[in-house]
Amino acid sequence: SHRAGEPVEHLQPVISPDGKYLAFISSAHNVPSSVHILKRDDKNEFTVEAAHISLPTDTFGVEHIAWSTDSKTLAFNLIKFWRYFYQYSDLQFYDLEKQKITQKTFGARVGDILFAQDDKGVYFVQNIPGSKQLAYFDLTAQKIRVLYTPQRLGTNMWSLAYRSGSILFIEQNS
């Protein structure tokens, strides 16, 4: 949480595919970012007074969130430190029905996240030394598969989206 009176930013609002939930990242100066989920109230509005879930992110914070297509799971990347100075981020799932967080990857360096349209996996941008690559986490096999690695070092990649059954992303060579 943050001190009263300090400004707070609410980032990356994402409405669940069924329209019942709004998830967003909350960030304040010198405080780890956190994930919040609001449920629509009886007036069809998202209010803090309605069902409000705050996910515990007692680490460095969260940068990316995404809903499963069935609206039952929120994926996010949780940033942590190892030995006080190594930063990494891993894929986490929050199950709305069980109200439970599950860590899916370990040391994967997860960036942008996008659920597969069949909910059998998650696409994500993976940070690798000197660059980024497109990867897929298979929920059945519980393994990461690299789908695309740019040929040039220093390539930046972000903004995963679907269009006509294909995954789109922005790639920038520096």
mmCIF file with all atom_site columns, C-alpha atoms in Angstrom, residues 14-169:
data_model
loop_
_atom_site.group_PDB
_atom_site.id
_atom_site.type_symbol
_atom_site.label_atom_id
_atom_site.label_alt_id
_atom_site.label_comp_id
_atom_site.label_asym_id
_atom_site.label_entity_id
_atom_site.label_seq_id
_atom_site.pdbx_PDB_ins_code
_atom_site.Cartn_x
_atom_site.Cartn_y
_atom_site.Cartn_z
_atom_site.occupancy
_atom_site.B_iso_or_equiv
_atom_site.pdbx_formal_charge
_atom_site.auth_seq_id
_atom_site.auth_comp_id
_atom_site.auth_asym_id
_atom_site.auth_atom_id
_atom_site.pdbx_PDB_model_num
ATOM 1   C CA . VAL A 1 14  ? -8.292  -4.894  -18.857 1.00 0.00 ? 14  VAL A CA 1
ATOM 2   C CA . ILE A 1 15  ? -11.928 -6.026  -18.830 1.00 0.00 ? 15  ILE A CA 1
ATOM 3   C CA . SER A 1 16  ? -12.463 -9.800  -18.717 1.00 0.00 ? 16  SER A CA 1
ATOM 4   C CA . PRO A 1 17  ? -13.903 -11.353 -21.914 1.00 0.00 ? 17  PRO A CA 1
ATOM 5   C CA . ASP A 1 18  ? -17.237 -12.019 -20.149 1.00 0.00 ? 18  ASP A CA 1
ATOM 6   C CA . GLY A 1 19  ? -17.387 -8.341  -19.099 1.00 0.00 ? 19  GLY A CA 1
ATOM 7   C CA . LYS A 1 20  ? -17.817 -9.085  -15.369 1.00 0.00 ? 20  LYS A CA 1
ATOM 8   C CA . TYR A 1 21  ? -14.354 -8.062  -14.097 1.00 0.00 ? 21  TYR A CA 1
ATOM 9   C CA . LEU A 1 22  ? -11.906 -5.204  -14.493 1.00 0.00 ? 22  LEU A CA 1
ATOM 10  C CA . ALA A 1 23  ? -8.259  -5.859  -13.642 1.00 0.00 ? 23  ALA A CA 1
ATOM 11  C CA . PHE A 1 24  ? -5.593  -3.171  -13.407 1.00 0.00 ? 24  PHE A CA 1
ATOM 12  C CA . ILE A 1 25  ? -2.125  -2.502  -12.042 1.00 0.00 ? 25  ILE A CA 1
ATOM 13  C CA . SER A 1 26  ? -1.740  0.105   -9.320  1.00 0.00 ? 26  SER A CA 1
ATOM 14  C CA . SER A 1 27  ? 1.576   1.881   -8.881  1.00 0.00 ? 27  SER A CA 1
ATOM 15  C CA . ALA A 1 28  ? 2.905   4.531   -6.478  1.00 0.00 ? 28  ALA A CA 1
ATOM 16  C CA . HIS A 1 29  ? 6.347   6.070   -5.937  1.00 0.00 ? 29  HIS A CA 1
ATOM 17  C CA . ASN A 1 30  ? 8.766   3.764   -4.049  1.00 0.00 ? 30  ASN A CA 1
ATOM 18  C CA . VAL A 1 31  ? 6.055   1.114   -3.592  1.00 0.00 ? 31  VAL A CA 1
ATOM 19  C CA . PRO A 1 32  ? 5.831   -2.175  -5.516  1.00 0.00 ? 32  PRO A CA 1
ATOM 20  C CA . SER A 1 33  ? 3.011   -2.196  -8.039  1.00 0.00 ? 33  SER A CA 1
ATOM 21  C CA . SER A 1 34  ? 0.008   -4.379  -7.269  1.00 0.00 ? 34  SER A CA 1
ATOM 22  C CA . VAL A 1 35  ? -2.861  -6.026  -9.136  1.00 0.00 ? 35  VAL A CA 1
ATOM 23  C CA . HIS A 1 36  ? -6.504  -5.237  -8.406  1.00 0.00 ? 36  HIS A CA 1
ATOM 24  C CA . ILE A 1 37  ? -9.672  -6.869  -9.699  1.00 0.00 ? 37  ILE A CA 1
ATOM 25  C CA . LEU A 1 38  ? -13.074 -5.196  -9.529  1.00 0.00 ? 38  LEU A CA 1
ATOM 26  C CA . LYS A 1 39  ? -16.377 -6.986  -10.151 1.00 0.00 ? 39  LYS A CA 1
ATOM 27  C CA . ARG A 1 40  ? -19.312 -5.182  -11.762 1.00 0.00 ? 40  ARG A CA 1
ATOM 28  C CA . ASP A 1 41  ? -21.923 -4.145  -9.192  1.00 0.00 ? 41  ASP A CA 1
ATOM 29  C CA . ASP A 1 42  ? -25.723 -4.361  -9.458  1.00 0.00 ? 42  ASP A CA 1
ATOM 30  C CA . LYS A 1 43  ? -25.753 -1.063  -11.420 1.00 0.00 ? 43  LYS A CA 1
ATOM 31  C CA . ASN A 1 44  ? -23.380 -2.575  -14.028 1.00 0.00 ? 44  ASN A CA 1
ATOM 32  C CA . GLU A 1 45  ? -20.492 -0.373  -12.848 1.00 0.00 ? 45  GLU A CA 1
ATOM 33  C CA . PHE A 1 46  ? -16.991 -1.110  -11.597 1.00 0.00 ? 46  PHE A CA 1
ATOM 34  C CA . THR A 1 47  ? -16.591 0.474   -8.159  1.00 0.00 ? 47  THR A CA 1
ATOM 35  C CA . VAL A 1 48  ? -14.178 -0.063  -5.304  1.00 0.00 ? 48  VAL A CA 1
ATOM 36  C CA . GLU A 1 49  ? -17.183 -0.673  -3.070  1.00 0.00 ? 49  GLU A CA 1
ATOM 37  C CA . ALA A 1 50  ? -18.150 -3.686  -5.220  1.00 0.00 ? 50  ALA A CA 1
ATOM 38  C CA . ALA A 1 51  ? -16.242 -6.946  -4.862  1.00 0.00 ? 51  ALA A CA 1
ATOM 39  C CA . HIS A 1 52  ? -12.596 -5.869  -4.843  1.00 0.00 ? 52  HIS A CA 1
ATOM 40  C CA . ILE A 1 53  ? -9.651  -8.255  -4.886  1.00 0.00 ? 53  ILE A CA 1
ATOM 41  C CA . SER A 1 54  ? -6.082  -7.073  -4.251  1.00 0.00 ? 54  SER A CA 1
ATOM 42  C CA . LEU A 1 55  ? -3.473  -9.635  -5.162  1.00 0.00 ? 55  LEU A CA 1
ATOM 43  C CA . PRO A 1 56  ? -0.472  -9.766  -2.852  1.00 0.00 ? 56  PRO A CA 1
ATOM 44  C CA . THR A 1 57  ? 2.623   -8.705  -4.764  1.00 0.00 ? 57  THR A CA 1
ATOM 45  C CA . ASP A 1 58  ? 5.087   -8.115  -1.945  1.00 0.00 ? 58  ASP A CA 1
ATOM 46  C CA . THR A 1 59  ? 8.019   -8.081  -4.338  1.00 0.00 ? 59  THR A CA 1
ATOM 47  C CA . PHE A 1 60  ? 9.249   -5.557  -6.899  1.00 0.00 ? 60  PHE A CA 1
ATOM 48  C CA . GLY A 1 61  ? 5.882   -5.488  -8.648  1.00 0.00 ? 61  GLY A CA 1
ATOM 49  C CA . VAL A 1 62  ? 3.877   -6.336  -11.774 1.00 0.00 ? 62  VAL A CA 1
ATOM 50  C CA . GLU A 1 63  ? 4.101   -4.933  -15.317 1.00 0.00 ? 63  GLU A CA 1
ATOM 51  C CA . HIS A 1 64  ? 1.707   -7.016  -17.467 1.00 0.00 ? 64  HIS A CA 1
ATOM 52  C CA . ILE A 1 65  ? -1.713  -8.656  -17.012 1.00 0.00 ? 65  ILE A CA 1
ATOM 53  C CA . ALA A 1 66  ? -4.017  -10.717 -19.278 1.00 0.00 ? 66  ALA A CA 1
ATOM 54  C CA . TRP A 1 67  ? -7.338  -12.565 -18.937 1.00 0.00 ? 67  TRP A CA 1
ATOM 55  C CA . SER A 1 68  ? -7.990  -16.131 -20.051 1.00 0.00 ? 68  SER A CA 1
ATOM 56  C CA . THR A 1 69  ? -10.700 -16.367 -22.703 1.00 0.00 ? 69  THR A CA 1
ATOM 57  C CA . ASP A 1 70  ? -13.063 -18.053 -20.210 1.00 0.00 ? 70  ASP A CA 1
ATOM 58  C CA . SER A 1 71  ? -12.542 -15.145 -17.740 1.00 0.00 ? 71  SER A CA 1
ATOM 59  C CA . LYS A 1 72  ? -11.647 -17.543 -14.911 1.00 0.00 ? 72  LYS A CA 1
ATOM 60  C CA . THR A 1 73  ? -7.921  -16.797 -14.753 1.00 0.00 ? 73  THR A CA 1
ATOM 61  C CA . LEU A 1 74  ? -5.843  -13.619 -14.666 1.00 0.00 ? 74  LEU A CA 1
ATOM 62  C CA . ALA A 1 75  ? -2.209  -14.025 -15.718 1.00 0.00 ? 75  ALA A CA 1
ATOM 63  C CA . PHE A 1 76  ? 0.456   -11.550 -14.623 1.00 0.00 ? 76  PHE A CA 1
ATOM 64  C CA . ASN A 1 77  ? 4.218   -11.297 -14.457 1.00 0.00 ? 77  ASN A CA 1
ATOM 65  C CA . LEU A 1 78  ? 5.554   -10.952 -10.936 1.00 0.00 ? 78  LEU A CA 1
ATOM 66  C CA . ILE A 1 79  ? 8.944   -9.276  -10.682 1.00 0.00 ? 79  ILE A CA 1
ATOM 67  C CA . LYS A 1 80  ? 11.258  -10.510 -7.936  1.00 0.00 ? 80  LYS A CA 1
ATOM 68  C CA . PHE A 1 81  ? 14.848  -10.146 -6.869  1.00 0.00 ? 81  PHE A CA 1
ATOM 69  C CA . TRP A 1 82  ? 17.362  -12.919 -6.288  1.00 0.00 ? 82  TRP A CA 1
ATOM 70  C CA . ARG A 1 83  ? 20.412  -12.316 -4.115  1.00 0.00 ? 83  ARG A CA 1
ATOM 71  C CA . TYR A 1 84  ? 19.342  -8.686  -3.749  1.00 0.00 ? 84  TYR A CA 1
ATOM 72  C CA . PHE A 1 85  ? 20.348  -7.512  -7.223  1.00 0.00 ? 85  PHE A CA 1
ATOM 73  C CA . TYR A 1 86  ? 19.251  -10.017 -9.883  1.00 0.00 ? 86  TYR A CA 1
ATOM 74  C CA . GLN A 1 87  ? 15.808  -9.099  -11.155 1.00 0.00 ? 87  GLN A CA 1
ATOM 75  C CA . TYR A 1 88  ? 13.568  -11.627 -12.882 1.00 0.00 ? 88  TYR A CA 1
ATOM 76  C CA . SER A 1 89  ? 9.890   -11.985 -13.635 1.00 0.00 ? 89  SER A CA 1
ATOM 77  C CA . ASP A 1 90  ? 7.749   -15.074 -13.810 1.00 0.00 ? 90  ASP A CA 1
ATOM 78  C CA . LEU A 1 91  ? 4.306   -15.991 -15.023 1.00 0.00 ? 91  LEU A CA 1
ATOM 79  C CA . GLN A 1 92  ? 1.687   -16.165 -12.269 1.00 0.00 ? 92  GLN A CA 1
ATOM 80  C CA . PHE A 1 93  ? -1.981  -17.201 -12.506 1.00 0.00 ? 93  PHE A CA 1
ATOM 81  C CA . TYR A 1 94  ? -4.774  -16.014 -10.262 1.00 0.00 ? 94  TYR A CA 1
ATOM 82  C CA . ASP A 1 95  ? -7.738  -18.429 -10.290 1.00 0.00 ? 95  ASP A CA 1
ATOM 83  C CA . LEU A 1 96  ? -10.911 -16.433 -9.612  1.00 0.00 ? 96  LEU A CA 1
ATOM 84  C CA . GLU A 1 97  ? -12.919 -19.476 -8.464  1.00 0.00 ? 97  GLU A CA 1
ATOM 85  C CA . LYS A 1 98  ? -10.277 -20.887 -6.098  1.00 0.00 ? 98  LYS A CA 1
ATOM 86  C CA . GLN A 1 99  ? -8.949  -17.417 -5.173  1.00 0.00 ? 99  GLN A CA 1
ATOM 87  C CA . LYS A 1 100 ? -5.429  -18.773 -5.441  1.00 0.00 ? 100 LYS A CA 1
ATOM 88  C CA . ILE A 1 101 ? -2.182  -17.576 -7.057  1.00 0.00 ? 101 ILE A CA 1
ATOM 89  C CA . THR A 1 102 ? 0.019   -20.174 -8.767  1.00 0.00 ? 102 THR A CA 1
ATOM 90  C CA . GLN A 1 103 ? 3.512   -19.539 -10.096 1.00 0.00 ? 103 GLN A CA 1
ATOM 91  C CA . LYS A 1 104 ? 3.832   -21.155 -13.545 1.00 0.00 ? 104 LYS A CA 1
ATOM 92  C CA . THR A 1 105 ? 7.432   -20.377 -14.554 1.00 0.00 ? 105 THR A CA 1
ATOM 93  C CA . PHE A 1 106 ? 10.730  -20.048 -12.700 1.00 0.00 ? 106 PHE A CA 1
ATOM 94  C CA . GLY A 1 107 ? 13.375  -17.651 -14.029 1.00 0.00 ? 107 GLY A CA 1
ATOM 95  C CA . ALA A 1 108 ? 11.549  -17.179 -17.365 1.00 0.00 ? 108 ALA A CA 1
ATOM 96  C CA . ARG A 1 109 ? 11.943  -13.370 -17.556 1.00 0.00 ? 109 ARG A CA 1
ATOM 97  C CA . VAL A 1 110 ? 8.331   -12.853 -18.697 1.00 0.00 ? 110 VAL A CA 1
ATOM 98  C CA . GLY A 1 111 ? 7.206   -9.624  -20.398 1.00 0.00 ? 111 GLY A CA 1
ATOM 99  C CA . ASP A 1 112 ? 3.968   -8.964  -22.334 1.00 0.00 ? 112 ASP A CA 1
ATOM 100 C CA . ILE A 1 113 ? 1.379   -11.735 -21.891 1.00 0.00 ? 113 ILE A CA 1
ATOM 101 C CA . LEU A 1 114 ? -1.426  -13.076 -24.118 1.00 0.00 ? 114 LEU A CA 1
ATOM 102 C CA . PHE A 1 115 ? -3.559  -16.167 -23.470 1.00 0.00 ? 115 PHE A CA 1
ATOM 103 C CA . ALA A 1 116 ? -3.912  -18.577 -26.389 1.00 0.00 ? 116 ALA A CA 1
ATOM 104 C CA . GLN A 1 117 ? -7.426  -18.464 -27.835 1.00 0.00 ? 117 GLN A CA 1
ATOM 105 C CA . ASP A 1 118 ? -8.025  -22.042 -26.631 1.00 0.00 ? 118 ASP A CA 1
ATOM 106 C CA . ASP A 1 119 ? -6.683  -21.254 -23.110 1.00 0.00 ? 119 ASP A CA 1
ATOM 107 C CA . LYS A 1 120 ? -4.208  -24.154 -23.433 1.00 0.00 ? 120 LYS A CA 1
ATOM 108 C CA . GLY A 1 121 ? -1.194  -21.882 -23.199 1.00 0.00 ? 121 GLY A CA 1
ATOM 109 C CA . VAL A 1 122 ? 0.159   -18.372 -22.834 1.00 0.00 ? 122 VAL A CA 1
ATOM 110 C CA . TYR A 1 123 ? 2.222   -16.410 -25.337 1.00 0.00 ? 123 TYR A CA 1
ATOM 111 C CA . PHE A 1 124 ? 4.724   -13.984 -23.882 1.00 0.00 ? 124 PHE A CA 1
ATOM 112 C CA . VAL A 1 125 ? 7.691   -11.817 -24.709 1.00 0.00 ? 125 VAL A CA 1
ATOM 113 C CA . GLN A 1 126 ? 10.733  -13.311 -23.029 1.00 0.00 ? 126 GLN A CA 1
ATOM 114 C CA . ASN A 1 127 ? 13.718  -11.186 -22.085 1.00 0.00 ? 127 ASN A CA 1
ATOM 115 C CA . ILE A 1 128 ? 16.969  -12.833 -23.136 1.00 0.00 ? 128 ILE A CA 1
ATOM 116 C CA . PRO A 1 129 ? 20.522  -11.469 -22.920 1.00 0.00 ? 129 PRO A CA 1
ATOM 117 C CA . GLY A 1 130 ? 20.793  -8.578  -25.366 1.00 0.00 ? 130 GLY A CA 1
ATOM 118 C CA . SER A 1 131 ? 17.332  -9.031  -26.880 1.00 0.00 ? 131 SER A CA 1
ATOM 119 C CA . LYS A 1 132 ? 13.781  -10.400 -26.540 1.00 0.00 ? 132 LYS A CA 1
ATOM 120 C CA . GLN A 1 133 ? 11.996  -13.352 -28.110 1.00 0.00 ? 133 GLN A CA 1
ATOM 121 C CA . LEU A 1 134 ? 8.468   -14.675 -28.518 1.00 0.00 ? 134 LEU A CA 1
ATOM 122 C CA . ALA A 1 135 ? 7.747   -17.715 -26.340 1.00 0.00 ? 135 ALA A CA 1
ATOM 123 C CA . TYR A 1 136 ? 4.795   -19.956 -25.470 1.00 0.00 ? 136 TYR A CA 1
ATOM 124 C CA . PHE A 1 137 ? 4.068   -21.603 -22.132 1.00 0.00 ? 137 PHE A CA 1
ATOM 125 C CA . ASP A 1 138 ? 2.156   -24.863 -22.708 1.00 0.00 ? 138 ASP A CA 1
ATOM 126 C CA . LEU A 1 139 ? -0.220  -25.389 -19.776 1.00 0.00 ? 139 LEU A CA 1
ATOM 127 C CA . THR A 1 140 ? -0.557  -29.133 -20.401 1.00 0.00 ? 140 THR A CA 1
ATOM 128 C CA . ALA A 1 141 ? 3.170   -29.889 -20.680 1.00 0.00 ? 141 ALA A CA 1
ATOM 129 C CA . GLN A 1 142 ? 4.110   -27.092 -18.231 1.00 0.00 ? 142 GLN A CA 1
ATOM 130 C CA . LYS A 1 143 ? 7.017   -26.140 -20.520 1.00 0.00 ? 143 LYS A CA 1
ATOM 131 C CA . ILE A 1 144 ? 8.223   -23.091 -22.400 1.00 0.00 ? 144 ILE A CA 1
ATOM 132 C CA . ARG A 1 145 ? 8.740   -23.264 -26.147 1.00 0.00 ? 145 ARG A CA 1
ATOM 133 C CA . VAL A 1 146 ? 10.514  -20.492 -28.082 1.00 0.00 ? 146 VAL A CA 1
ATOM 134 C CA . LEU A 1 147 ? 8.517   -19.485 -31.179 1.00 0.00 ? 147 LEU A CA 1
ATOM 135 C CA . TYR A 1 148 ? 10.633  -16.682 -32.622 1.00 0.00 ? 148 TYR A CA 1
ATOM 136 C CA . THR A 1 149 ? 14.069  -15.258 -31.854 1.00 0.00 ? 149 THR A CA 1
ATOM 137 C CA . PRO A 1 150 ? 15.208  -12.137 -33.741 1.00 0.00 ? 150 PRO A CA 1
ATOM 138 C CA . GLN A 1 151 ? 18.534  -12.407 -35.564 1.00 0.00 ? 151 GLN A CA 1
ATOM 139 C CA . ARG A 1 152 ? 19.846  -9.053  -34.324 1.00 0.00 ? 152 ARG A CA 1
ATOM 140 C CA . LEU A 1 153 ? 20.974  -8.282  -30.789 1.00 0.00 ? 153 LEU A CA 1
ATOM 141 C CA . GLY A 1 154 ? 19.277  -5.303  -29.184 1.00 0.00 ? 154 GLY A CA 1
ATOM 142 C CA . THR A 1 155 ? 15.861  -6.117  -30.654 1.00 0.00 ? 155 THR A CA 1
ATOM 143 C CA . ASN A 1 156 ? 12.912  -4.924  -28.614 1.00 0.00 ? 156 ASN A CA 1
ATOM 144 C CA . MET A 1 157 ? 9.512   -6.619  -28.798 1.00 0.00 ? 157 MET A CA 1
ATOM 145 C CA . TRP A 1 158 ? 6.138   -5.796  -27.216 1.00 0.00 ? 158 TRP A CA 1
ATOM 146 C CA . SER A 1 159 ? 2.328   -5.504  -27.590 1.00 0.00 ? 159 SER A CA 1
ATOM 147 C CA . LEU A 1 160 ? 1.035   -8.999  -28.252 1.00 0.00 ? 160 LEU A CA 1
ATOM 148 C CA . ALA A 1 161 ? -2.393  -9.213  -29.935 1.00 0.00 ? 161 ALA A CA 1
ATOM 149 C CA . TYR A 1 162 ? -4.497  -11.473 -32.161 1.00 0.00 ? 162 TYR A CA 1
ATOM 150 C CA . ARG A 1 163 ? -5.659  -10.695 -35.675 1.00 0.00 ? 163 ARG A CA 1
ATOM 151 C CA . SER A 1 164 ? -7.300  -13.238 -37.969 1.00 0.00 ? 164 SER A CA 1
ATOM 152 C CA . GLY A 1 165 ? -5.868  -16.146 -35.953 1.00 0.00 ? 165 GLY A CA 1
ATOM 153 C CA . SER A 1 166 ? -2.292  -14.827 -36.013 1.00 0.00 ? 166 SER A CA 1
ATOM 154 C CA . ILE A 1 167 ? -0.233  -13.314 -33.219 1.00 0.00 ? 167 ILE A CA 1
ATOM 155 C CA . LEU A 1 168 ? 0.901   -9.769  -33.878 1.00 0.00 ? 168 LEU A CA 1
ATOM 156 C CA . PHE A 1 169 ? 3.719   -7.993  -32.077 1.00 0.00 ? 169 PHE A CA 1
#
